[in-house]
Amino acid sequence: MLDNKKVGSVMIVGGGVTGMQSALDLADSGYYVYLVEKSGAIGGAMAQLDKTFPTNDCSM
Amino acid sequence: MTLSEVTNIAGTAGNFQVTVKEAPRYVDVDKCIACGACTEKCPKKVDSEYNAGTGKRKAIYVKYAQAVPLKYQIDPEACIWLKKPGACGFCQTVCDAGAINFNDTEKIHEINVGAVVLAPGFESFDPKEAKVWGYGIQPNVITAMQLERYLSASGPTEGHLVRPSDHKAVNKVAFLQCVGSRDENLCGNGYCSSVCCMYAIKEAVIAKDHVPGLSATIFYMDMRTHGKEFERYLERAKSDSGVRFVRCRVNGVETEGNTDDLRIRYINEQGRQVEEFFDMVVLSVGLQTPKSVLALAETAGIQMTADKFAATSDFAPVQTSREGIFTCGAFAGPKDIPQSVVEGSAAAAAVADLLAPARHQLSTAATFPTEKDISNEEPRVGVFICHCGSNIASVVDVAKVEEYAATLPYVTYVERNLFSCSQDTQDMIVKRIQEQNLNRIVIAACTPRTHEPLFRETLKAAGLNEYLVEMANIRNHNSWVHSKDPVHATAKAKDLVRMAAAKVTYCTALKPISVPITQKGLVIGGGVAGMTAALNLAEQGFEVHLVERTDTLGGNALFLKHTWSGEHIPTQVKKLIEKVMANDKVIVHKESEISKVEGFVGNFETTIKGGDGSTQVIAHGIGIIATGAGIMSPHEYCYQTSKRVVTSVEFDRLHELKEKHVRSAKNFVFIQCVGSREGDAMYCSKVCCTHSVQSAIEVKEEDPSRNVYILYRDMRTYGQREKLYRQARQMGIIFINYELHGKPQVIDKGEMLEVMVHDHILHRPLKIEADIVILATAIQPRSDAKDLANLFKVPVDGDGFFLEAHAKLRPVDFSTDGMFVAGLAHYPKPIEESVAQALAAAARAATLLSKNEVSLDAIKASVDAEFCDGCALCLDVCPFHAITLVTKEVDGKVGRLINVNKAKCKGCGLCQGTCPKRGVYVGGFTMQQISSQIEAALAV
Amino acid sequence: MSFEPKIIAFCCNWCSYAAADLAGISRMQYPHNVRIIRVMCSGMVHPELVMDALGQGADGVMVLG
């Protein structure tokens, strides 16, 4: 009964690595996702980093 | 939705009404092609947020070169026109695409959703206010994020490390840790930010790579390198890179006379005050929740902790206090990238649990016309040359390229477009393919890495196989990098088009491969991680087999009492077990082990062997390894000989049972890092510092007259756990630091123990009489982990823990598709992190299980039976174990050849590069195709 | 006329090809003599292809991955 009222969409607030991962996983498993980001582009703090440890991979 | 903020959340779990305010961008994203002409002309410069204030940006800008969406935006605070209409407007004049819209307005959206996930992130602590570090006054005092930008090739100095004040090369740099963390006086942030130790080490190592001979010193209180592979990174930074570590909190940075040099005073290891000069000081600033996010928390109506992070339970680490609203990332406590990514997936699992009945309700699948068979047709190549506004056309003479392309073999149609990627051009290309009967397409434009998927869709829409397109990268690899040499750029564009046209001629229709998925899961390990993952998948509606080696569910959690935040573990574990047992979608196999595994993603067949020797084959689409870890049994500190020396877990038990030695003891000594961070176990067990501090607080609380000592190397009460460390110190628990070269000694004196340790603050040896010594023993990988790894063809690392596909971005996936890892099997971690990882593994698994079939990219290796003679050289080089040897029969003769499992193959072509007989090829990148490109490249 | 070498570069789609793209985004200028051939992994480049390129007149071959 109650389940019928559930909406199959999700809003993710924040477009950093965390929000993006959440959004991708939900979209990939059959939900409609709204990704809301405050700034002009997604990416968050990780996009500012030069390299990441422990492998010193580029973080882009 | 960018430039958007949530202003209200009404409704309840399953059915929320969210109000989103979208700020105007003043640039039409459908029209903007990110050519950059507007930015070039914009006269207004302001500090760039992306470069953390180290560089400038214009008033019309793109956040960073690789931004998604790669669309420009106007900063209304800086734009001259928006402040005074008519005053400037250069961008509007130069925009060929007509994307500038100064009349853009704020929009309010009302959106109906079933759940909300909050992942708003953090901000760096601003050290300006505190004044002591000279930040904001001394240009050579910078934050770690600013250094990150200076070191970056895309940063303001293109990776050259120079002093901001005078652009002098930096020879000596100091990092100050815990700026804005673990400090209630200067910043009010008592917690540890968890990530700064690691990023400081990384930046020091990379800075030393950039500047040969650079001296880098890190001033710290405790080195908190508790994550996977972090300890080794620390050791390498010391031994290989020569980064200097000084254990001392520095209280201020001063200047020296009129120079820009910076003076730091500190206490060295000999206890003397010394002063030292540096060219640059980097502040390892902590993470904190921004004010705007606190406002969001209030809008969402959720509870926060005293440290201003979202409040959660350790057994539901992504659930906020309001049902249907979830949290992940640094919003619920400072954390590093892998843990944030884990929580991102975990939140997805929690949402899927809530909204399972509404799955697929709103998502849609696109439909395409039937594909035309072109295998018997002569190639008819269509070439589309993109101007990319002026990006290509201002350098390359596109008309000449067009003329030239028409002369190439098989090319029957050529056309130029202002923007090949725009929607109207897409429609036009579809039309041309149909009316000109084209069967191969060359797009001479930008990079296939971003745009090939788009053009593949275009071909599909035209009824052509999507793999019959080839891109010539005449922008990124040509007009942008030879912008001052139009003659050669035009010649090169012709070459690139010729190469692409040559290759596309040999393109054949590749069939996308799809494999059906058995929508069932297999979870190995019945501890907290395994049960959490299994239960979540079951709640999402999937049948799950849970295999447990012993006769009890619960795993290591059965030995534990409280989580760091004080939640009672036995109660929670009991609840979890009950839920698992009550859920009819979870099939529990106790006293069972895996004996054989066959198959691949979507189609595994695993044999489990029961305690009675019976076997059973289970078909499943995904597998989650959550087999836990063991506790190391120490061989030092008189553990083997004295009853008064016990491990942490043993101590908890004795303490709970009020055993007489423990009850009557007056002097307690905890020794940390027993079996961790040394020798072969060069990793931190992560949980022991917090565990010992908690136990110490308990015994001290029971009887404040007790003397409680903790002998440690670095206290690693990371994140909000720092609260416990602070409390312990306030209670009078004595913390004594020791170094690996001066480990404590325990001498058994019969009635009591004598512990000898060198005190680094008093600078003399210390003798402590102890009634009981508690050893914080290491978490060890299970010795049979490797066997299981071999069965599932997944890797373990050098320590024996299961190795994930990517340390940062795929923390629960294995490189083998369809396999996931969670809990201690991956690395030591506290319960809340195990739960998050288990949920994440379930979410990742659900992305496969929610589909009937998984479609794979068609760029795969195929065997050419005519040439393959089964020499098997390719078997060893295949990193995905996708190739097997089979027998064939030709004209009655039995021979051998290889077989490629397309579901496992990733199309890397190592086999093709190895094969001496051309017996194996990768579709879309055959030897013939590459040869044709070489030939075309060198033809003129 | 001065000598203009012809260079063939095999670039891995996931790293060096992406790096070449980024060089473009960053507007770095470099000599025009290089012709990049995209491969899915540098390991895909068969030794014969390198010989092929040299045999057909390439003055240099780079395999980047």
PDB file of N, CA, C and O in Angstrom, chain B residues 448-505:
ATOM      1  N   PRO B 448      38.108  11.634 -29.648  1.00  0.00           N
ATOM      2  CA  PRO B 448      37.167  10.526 -29.492  1.00  0.00           C
ATOM      3  C   PRO B 448      36.919  10.189 -28.018  1.00  0.00           C
ATOM      4  O   PRO B 448      35.905   9.584 -27.683  1.00  0.00           O
ATOM      5  N   ARG B 449      37.852  10.597 -27.173  1.00  0.00           N
ATOM      6  CA  ARG B 449      37.690  10.247 -25.761  1.00  0.00           C
ATOM      7  C   ARG B 449      36.453  10.900 -25.161  1.00  0.00           C
ATOM      8  O   ARG B 449      35.851  10.377 -24.239  1.00  0.00           O
ATOM      9  N   THR B 450      36.090  12.064 -25.663  1.00  0.00           N
ATOM     10  CA  THR B 450      34.872  12.687 -25.143  1.00  0.00           C
ATOM     11  C   THR B 450      33.704  12.572 -26.114  1.00  0.00           C
ATOM     12  O   THR B 450      32.564  12.496 -25.701  1.00  0.00           O
ATOM     13  N   HIS B 451      33.991  12.560 -27.419  1.00  0.00           N
ATOM     14  CA  HIS B 451      32.892  12.677 -28.373  1.00  0.00           C
ATOM     15  C   HIS B 451      32.552  11.432 -29.185  1.00  0.00           C
ATOM     16  O   HIS B 451      31.529  11.411 -29.849  1.00  0.00           O
ATOM     17  N   GLU B 452      33.407  10.408 -29.126  1.00  0.00           N
ATOM     18  CA  GLU B 452      33.074   9.209 -29.891  1.00  0.00           C
ATOM     19  C   GLU B 452      31.721   8.617 -29.464  1.00  0.00           C
ATOM     20  O   GLU B 452      30.923   8.235 -30.319  1.00  0.00           O
ATOM     21  N   PRO B 453      31.438   8.555 -28.162  1.00  0.00           N
ATOM     22  CA  PRO B 453      30.140   8.005 -27.753  1.00  0.00           C
ATOM     23  C   PRO B 453      28.967   8.745 -28.404  1.00  0.00           C
ATOM     24  O   PRO B 453      27.988   8.134 -28.824  1.00  0.00           O
ATOM     25  N   LEU B 454      29.097  10.066 -28.511  1.00  0.00           N
ATOM     26  CA  LEU B 454      28.032  10.866 -29.118  1.00  0.00           C
ATOM     27  C   LEU B 454      27.824  10.468 -30.579  1.00  0.00           C
ATOM     28  O   LEU B 454      26.696  10.239 -31.024  1.00  0.00           O
ATOM     29  N   PHE B 455      28.927  10.378 -31.333  1.00  0.00           N
ATOM     30  CA  PHE B 455      28.795  10.064 -32.757  1.00  0.00           C
ATOM     31  C   PHE B 455      28.369   8.611 -32.979  1.00  0.00           C
ATOM     32  O   PHE B 455      27.724   8.295 -33.965  1.00  0.00           O
ATOM     33  N   ARG B 456      28.724   7.744 -32.045  1.00  0.00           N
ATOM     34  CA  ARG B 456      28.228   6.367 -32.155  1.00  0.00           C
ATOM     35  C   ARG B 456      26.702   6.354 -32.081  1.00  0.00           C
ATOM     36  O   ARG B 456      26.042   5.634 -32.821  1.00  0.00           O
ATOM     37  N   GLU B 457      26.185   7.172 -31.166  1.00  0.00           N
ATOM     38  CA  GLU B 457      24.729   7.274 -31.050  1.00  0.00           C
ATOM     39  C   GLU B 457      24.122   7.796 -32.357  1.00  0.00           C
ATOM     40  O   GLU B 457      23.065   7.331 -32.790  1.00  0.00           O
ATOM     41  N   THR B 458      24.830   8.755 -32.967  1.00  0.00           N
ATOM     42  CA  THR B 458      24.341   9.320 -34.231  1.00  0.00           C
ATOM     43  C   THR B 458      24.224   8.221 -35.288  1.00  0.00           C
ATOM     44  O   THR B 458      23.239   8.138 -36.020  1.00  0.00           O
ATOM     45  N   LEU B 459      25.255   7.383 -35.364  1.00  0.00           N
ATOM     46  CA  LEU B 459      25.235   6.296 -36.347  1.00  0.00           C
ATOM     47  C   LEU B 459      24.090   5.330 -36.051  1.00  0.00           C
ATOM     48  O   LEU B 459      23.387   4.886 -36.962  1.00  0.00           O
ATOM     49  N   LYS B 460      23.930   5.046 -34.774  1.00  0.00           N
ATOM     50  CA  LYS B 460      22.840   4.138 -34.388  1.00  0.00           C
ATOM     51  C   LYS B 460      21.501   4.716 -34.825  1.00  0.00           C
ATOM     52  O   LYS B 460      20.647   4.000 -35.354  1.00  0.00           O
ATOM     53  N   ALA B 461      21.369   6.032 -34.608  1.00  0.00           N
ATOM     54  CA  ALA B 461      20.113   6.688 -34.975  1.00  0.00           C
ATOM     55  C   ALA B 461      19.879   6.625 -36.482  1.00  0.00           C
ATOM     56  O   ALA B 461      18.740   6.674 -36.952  1.00  0.00           O
ATOM     57  N   ALA B 462      20.981   6.507 -37.239  1.00  0.00           N
ATOM     58  CA  ALA B 462      20.847   6.443 -38.695  1.00  0.00           C
ATOM     59  C   ALA B 462      20.739   5.004 -39.194  1.00  0.00           C
ATOM     60  O   ALA B 462      20.719   4.758 -40.400  1.00  0.00           O
ATOM     61  N   GLY B 463      20.722   4.065 -38.263  1.00  0.00           N
ATOM     62  CA  GLY B 463      20.609   2.672 -38.671  1.00  0.00           C
ATOM     63  C   GLY B 463      21.925   2.040 -39.099  1.00  0.00           C
ATOM     64  O   GLY B 463      21.949   1.008 -39.766  1.00  0.00           O
ATOM     65  N   LEU B 464      23.033   2.683 -38.731  1.00  0.00           N
ATOM     66  CA  LEU B 464      24.349   2.101 -39.031  1.00  0.00           C
ATOM     67  C   LEU B 464      24.932   1.499 -37.758  1.00  0.00           C
ATOM     68  O   LEU B 464      24.643   1.961 -36.662  1.00  0.00           O
ATOM     69  N   ASN B 465      25.807   0.515 -37.936  1.00  0.00           N
ATOM     70  CA  ASN B 465      26.483  -0.034 -36.769  1.00  0.00           C
ATOM     71  C   ASN B 465      27.341   1.065 -36.153  1.00  0.00           C
ATOM     72  O   ASN B 465      28.042   1.806 -36.847  1.00  0.00           O
ATOM     73  N   GLU B 466      27.299   1.147 -34.829  1.00  0.00           N
ATOM     74  CA  GLU B 466      27.949   2.277 -34.152  1.00  0.00           C
ATOM     75  C   GLU B 466      29.473   2.262 -34.246  1.00  0.00           C
ATOM     76  O   GLU B 466      30.123   3.262 -33.950  1.00  0.00           O
ATOM     77  N   TYR B 467      30.042   1.140 -34.664  1.00  0.00           N
ATOM     78  CA  TYR B 467      31.500   1.072 -34.716  1.00  0.00           C
ATOM     79  C   TYR B 467      32.060   1.458 -36.091  1.00  0.00           C
ATOM     80  O   TYR B 467      33.237   1.275 -36.359  1.00  0.00           O
ATOM     81  N   LEU B 468      31.222   1.981 -36.949  1.00  0.00           N
ATOM     82  CA  LEU B 468      31.677   2.349 -38.283  1.00  0.00           C
ATOM     83  C   LEU B 468      32.061   3.822 -38.371  1.00  0.00           C
ATOM     84  O   LEU B 468      31.998   4.436 -39.430  1.00  0.00           O
ATOM     85  N   VAL B 469      32.456   4.383 -37.245  1.00  0.00           N
ATOM     86  CA  VAL B 469      32.868   5.786 -37.238  1.00  0.00           C
ATOM     87  C   VAL B 469      34.303   5.886 -36.717  1.00  0.00           C
ATOM     88  O   VAL B 469      34.731   5.111 -35.868  1.00  0.00           O
ATOM     89  N   GLU B 470      35.023   6.827 -37.280  1.00  0.00           N
ATOM     90  CA  GLU B 470      36.388   7.083 -36.828  1.00  0.00           C
ATOM     91  C   GLU B 470      36.551   8.593 -36.696  1.00  0.00           C
ATOM     92  O   GLU B 470      36.082   9.351 -37.548  1.00  0.00           O
ATOM     93  N   MET B 471      37.209   9.023 -35.648  1.00  0.00           N
ATOM     94  CA  MET B 471      37.401  10.460 -35.472  1.00  0.00           C
ATOM     95  C   MET B 471      38.838  10.867 -35.801  1.00  0.00           C
ATOM     96  O   MET B 471      39.782  10.168 -35.455  1.00  0.00           O
ATOM     97  N   ALA B 472      38.968  11.997 -36.464  1.00  0.00           N
ATOM     98  CA  ALA B 472      40.289  12.584 -36.684  1.00  0.00           C
ATOM     99  C   ALA B 472      40.384  13.771 -35.736  1.00  0.00           C
ATOM    100  O   ALA B 472      39.577  14.698 -35.819  1.00  0.00           O
ATOM    101  N   ASN B 473      41.342  13.712 -34.849  1.00  0.00           N
ATOM    102  CA  ASN B 473      41.420  14.702 -33.785  1.00  0.00           C
ATOM    103  C   ASN B 473      42.177  15.941 -34.265  1.00  0.00           C
ATOM    104  O   ASN B 473      43.347  16.143 -33.957  1.00  0.00           O
ATOM    105  N   ILE B 474      41.471  16.778 -35.051  1.00  0.00           N
ATOM    106  CA  ILE B 474      42.171  17.934 -35.618  1.00  0.00           C
ATOM    107  C   ILE B 474      42.084  19.177 -34.730  1.00  0.00           C
ATOM    108  O   ILE B 474      42.525  20.239 -35.109  1.00  0.00           O
ATOM    109  N   ARG B 475      41.521  19.020 -33.527  1.00  0.00           N
ATOM    110  CA  ARG B 475      41.496  20.148 -32.599  1.00  0.00           C
ATOM    111  C   ARG B 475      42.556  19.960 -31.491  1.00  0.00           C
ATOM    112  O   ARG B 475      43.589  20.612 -31.502  1.00  0.00           O
ATOM    113  N   ASN B 476      42.306  19.023 -30.592  1.00  0.00           N
ATOM    114  CA  ASN B 476      43.238  18.843 -29.468  1.00  0.00           C
ATOM    115  C   ASN B 476      44.653  18.522 -29.921  1.00  0.00           C
ATOM    116  O   ASN B 476      45.618  18.932 -29.301  1.00  0.00           O
ATOM    117  N   HIS B 477      44.747  17.726 -30.995  1.00  0.00           N
ATOM    118  CA  HIS B 477      46.076  17.302 -31.442  1.00  0.00           C
ATOM    119  C   HIS B 477      46.601  18.160 -32.588  1.00  0.00           C
ATOM    120  O   HIS B 477      47.604  17.833 -33.187  1.00  0.00           O
ATOM    121  N   ASN B 478      45.871  19.203 -32.926  1.00  0.00           N
ATOM    122  CA  ASN B 478      46.312  19.966 -34.082  1.00  0.00           C
ATOM    123  C   ASN B 478      46.108  21.474 -33.917  1.00  0.00           C
ATOM    124  O   ASN B 478      47.048  22.179 -33.548  1.00  0.00           O
ATOM    125  N   SER B 479      44.890  21.956 -34.125  1.00  0.00           N
ATOM    126  CA  SER B 479      44.739  23.416 -34.152  1.00  0.00           C
ATOM    127  C   SER B 479      45.122  24.065 -32.816  1.00  0.00           C
ATOM    128  O   SER B 479      45.654  25.158 -32.793  1.00  0.00           O
ATOM    129  N   TRP B 480      44.873  23.355 -31.726  1.00  0.00           N
ATOM    130  CA  TRP B 480      45.198  23.934 -30.422  1.00  0.00           C
ATOM    131  C   TRP B 480      46.692  23.913 -30.113  1.00  0.00           C
ATOM    132  O   TRP B 480      47.186  24.737 -29.364  1.00  0.00           O
ATOM    133  N   VAL B 481      47.397  22.947 -30.683  1.00  0.00           N
ATOM    134  CA  VAL B 481      48.819  22.827 -30.328  1.00  0.00           C
ATOM    135  C   VAL B 481      49.748  23.372 -31.417  1.00  0.00           C
ATOM    136  O   VAL B 481      50.957  23.406 -31.238  1.00  0.00           O
ATOM    137  N   HIS B 482      49.153  23.742 -32.558  1.00  0.00           N
ATOM    138  CA  HIS B 482      49.977  24.364 -33.605  1.00  0.00           C
ATOM    139  C   HIS B 482      49.317  25.679 -34.023  1.00  0.00           C
ATOM    140  O   HIS B 482      49.270  26.017 -35.205  1.00  0.00           O
ATOM    141  N   SER B 483      48.798  26.402 -33.049  1.00  0.00           N
ATOM    142  CA  SER B 483      47.965  27.556 -33.388  1.00  0.00           C
ATOM    143  C   SER B 483      48.753  28.670 -34.084  1.00  0.00           C
ATOM    144  O   SER B 483      48.173  29.518 -34.744  1.00  0.00           O
ATOM    145  N   LYS B 484      50.073  28.629 -33.937  1.00  0.00           N
ATOM    146  CA  LYS B 484      50.861  29.685 -34.588  1.00  0.00           C
ATOM    147  C   LYS B 484      51.432  29.233 -35.923  1.00  0.00           C
ATOM    148  O   LYS B 484      52.272  29.910 -36.514  1.00  0.00           O
ATOM    149  N   ASP B 485      51.002  28.064 -36.383  1.00  0.00           N
ATOM    150  CA  ASP B 485      51.590  27.508 -37.599  1.00  0.00           C
ATOM    151  C   ASP B 485      50.489  26.954 -38.507  1.00  0.00           C
ATOM    152  O   ASP B 485      50.379  25.748 -38.717  1.00  0.00           O
ATOM    153  N   PRO B 486      49.647  27.854 -39.043  1.00  0.00           N
ATOM    154  CA  PRO B 486      48.476  27.409 -39.807  1.00  0.00           C
ATOM    155  C   PRO B 486      48.819  26.534 -41.016  1.00  0.00           C
ATOM    156  O   PRO B 486      48.074  25.621 -41.348  1.00  0.00           O
ATOM    157  N   VAL B 487      49.949  26.797 -41.641  1.00  0.00           N
ATOM    158  CA  VAL B 487      50.294  26.020 -42.845  1.00  0.00           C
ATOM    159  C   VAL B 487      50.495  24.555 -42.497  1.00  0.00           C
ATOM    160  O   VAL B 487      49.888  23.653 -43.084  1.00  0.00           O
ATOM    161  N   HIS B 488      51.351  24.317 -41.494  1.00  0.00           N
ATOM    162  CA  HIS B 488      51.590  22.931 -41.093  1.00  0.00           C
ATOM    163  C   HIS B 488      50.353  22.312 -40.448  1.00  0.00           C
ATOM    164  O   HIS B 488      50.111  21.121 -40.591  1.00  0.00           O
ATOM    165  N   ALA B 489      49.592  23.139 -39.728  1.00  0.00           N
ATOM    166  CA  ALA B 489      48.390  22.611 -39.097  1.00  0.00           C
ATOM    167  C   ALA B 489      47.399  22.131 -40.157  1.00  0.00           C
ATOM    168  O   ALA B 489      46.761  21.085 -40.005  1.00  0.00           O
ATOM    169  N   THR B 490      47.290  22.860 -41.240  1.00  0.00           N
ATOM    170  CA  THR B 490      46.389  22.443 -42.317  1.00  0.00           C
ATOM    171  C   THR B 490      46.900  21.155 -42.961  1.00  0.00           C
ATOM    172  O   THR B 490      46.132  20.219 -43.210  1.00  0.00           O
ATOM    173  N   ALA B 491      48.208  21.080 -43.165  1.00  0.00           N
ATOM    174  CA  ALA B 491      48.789  19.867 -43.745  1.00  0.00           C
ATOM    175  C   ALA B 491      48.560  18.678 -42.811  1.00  0.00           C
ATOM    176  O   ALA B 491      48.212  17.575 -43.245  1.00  0.00           O
ATOM    177  N   LYS B 492      48.735  18.924 -41.514  1.00  0.00           N
ATOM    178  CA  LYS B 492      48.552  17.832 -40.555  1.00  0.00           C
ATOM    179  C   LYS B 492      47.088  17.410 -40.501  1.00  0.00           C
ATOM    180  O   LYS B 492      46.778  16.221 -40.382  1.00  0.00           O
ATOM    181  N   ALA B 493      46.176  18.367 -40.597  1.00  0.00           N
ATOM    182  CA  ALA B 493      44.752  18.033 -40.591  1.00  0.00           C
ATOM    183  C   ALA B 493      44.430  17.106 -41.764  1.00  0.00           C
ATOM    184  O   ALA B 493      43.681  16.136 -41.618  1.00  0.00           O
ATOM    185  N   LYS B 494      45.020  17.401 -42.925  1.00  0.00           N
ATOM    186  CA  LYS B 494      44.803  16.533 -44.090  1.00  0.00           C
ATOM    187  C   LYS B 494      45.313  15.127 -43.794  1.00  0.00           C
ATOM    188  O   LYS B 494      44.649  14.134 -44.078  1.00  0.00           O
ATOM    189  N   ASP B 495      46.526  15.054 -43.198  1.00  0.00           N
ATOM    190  CA  ASP B 495      47.094  13.745 -42.841  1.00  0.00           C
ATOM    191  C   ASP B 495      46.161  12.989 -41.892  1.00  0.00           C
ATOM    192  O   ASP B 495      45.907  11.798 -42.065  1.00  0.00           O
ATOM    193  N   LEU B 496      45.663  13.711 -40.881  1.00  0.00           N
ATOM    194  CA  LEU B 496      44.828  13.043 -39.874  1.00  0.00           C
ATOM    195  C   LEU B 496      43.528  12.536 -40.501  1.00  0.00           C
ATOM    196  O   LEU B 496      43.053  11.449 -40.183  1.00  0.00           O
ATOM    197  N   VAL B 497      42.963  13.327 -41.410  1.00  0.00           N
ATOM    198  CA  VAL B 497      41.740  12.901 -42.089  1.00  0.00           C
ATOM    199  C   VAL B 497      42.053  11.689 -42.979  1.00  0.00           C
ATOM    200  O   VAL B 497      41.300  10.710 -43.018  1.00  0.00           O
ATOM    201  N   ARG B 498      43.197  11.751 -43.652  1.00  0.00           N
ATOM    202  CA  ARG B 498      43.585  10.625 -44.516  1.00  0.00           C
ATOM    203  C   ARG B 498      43.751   9.345 -43.697  1.00  0.00           C
ATOM    204  O   ARG B 498      43.313   8.266 -44.084  1.00  0.00           O
ATOM    205  N   MET B 499      44.390   9.486 -42.534  1.00  0.00           N
ATOM    206  CA  MET B 499      44.587   8.320 -41.658  1.00  0.00           C
ATOM    207  C   MET B 499      43.247   7.747 -41.198  1.00  0.00           C
ATOM    208  O   MET B 499      43.046   6.529 -41.182  1.00  0.00           O
ATOM    209  N   ALA B 500      42.363   8.637 -40.782  1.00  0.00           N
ATOM    210  CA  ALA B 500      41.062   8.174 -40.289  1.00  0.00           C
ATOM    211  C   ALA B 500      40.263   7.518 -41.419  1.00  0.00           C
ATOM    212  O   ALA B 500      39.624   6.478 -41.220  1.00  0.00           O
ATOM    213  N   ALA B 501      40.328   8.114 -42.615  1.00  0.00           N
ATOM    214  CA  ALA B 501      39.582   7.565 -43.748  1.00  0.00           C
ATOM    215  C   ALA B 501      40.134   6.199 -44.136  1.00  0.00           C
ATOM    216  O   ALA B 501      39.388   5.278 -44.482  1.00  0.00           O
ATOM    217  N   ALA B 502      41.474   6.061 -44.030  1.00  0.00           N
ATOM    218  CA  ALA B 502      42.092   4.767 -44.344  1.00  0.00           C
ATOM    219  C   ALA B 502      41.635   3.718 -43.350  1.00  0.00           C
ATOM    220  O   ALA B 502      41.278   2.597 -43.709  1.00  0.00           O
ATOM    221  N   LYS B 503      41.621   4.105 -42.084  1.00  0.00           N
ATOM    222  CA  LYS B 503      41.253   3.131 -41.054  1.00  0.00           C
ATOM    223  C   LYS B 503      39.777   2.740 -41.153  1.00  0.00           C
ATOM    224  O   LYS B 503      39.421   1.576 -41.070  1.00  0.00           O
ATOM    225  N   VAL B 504      38.934   3.745 -41.370  1.00  0.00           N
ATOM    226  CA  VAL B 504      37.495   3.481 -41.336  1.00  0.00           C
ATOM    227  C   VAL B 504      37.073   2.546 -42.475  1.00  0.00           C
ATOM    228  O   VAL B 504      36.112   1.785 -42.354  1.00  0.00           O
ATOM    229  N   THR B 505      37.842   2.576 -43.555  1.00  0.00           N
ATOM    230  CA  THR B 505      37.560   1.685 -44.674  1.00  0.00           C
ATOM    231  C   THR B 505      37.582   0.225 -44.238  1.00  0.00           C
ATOM    232  O   THR B 505      36.855  -0.611 -44.737  1.00  0.00           O
TER     233      THR B 505
END
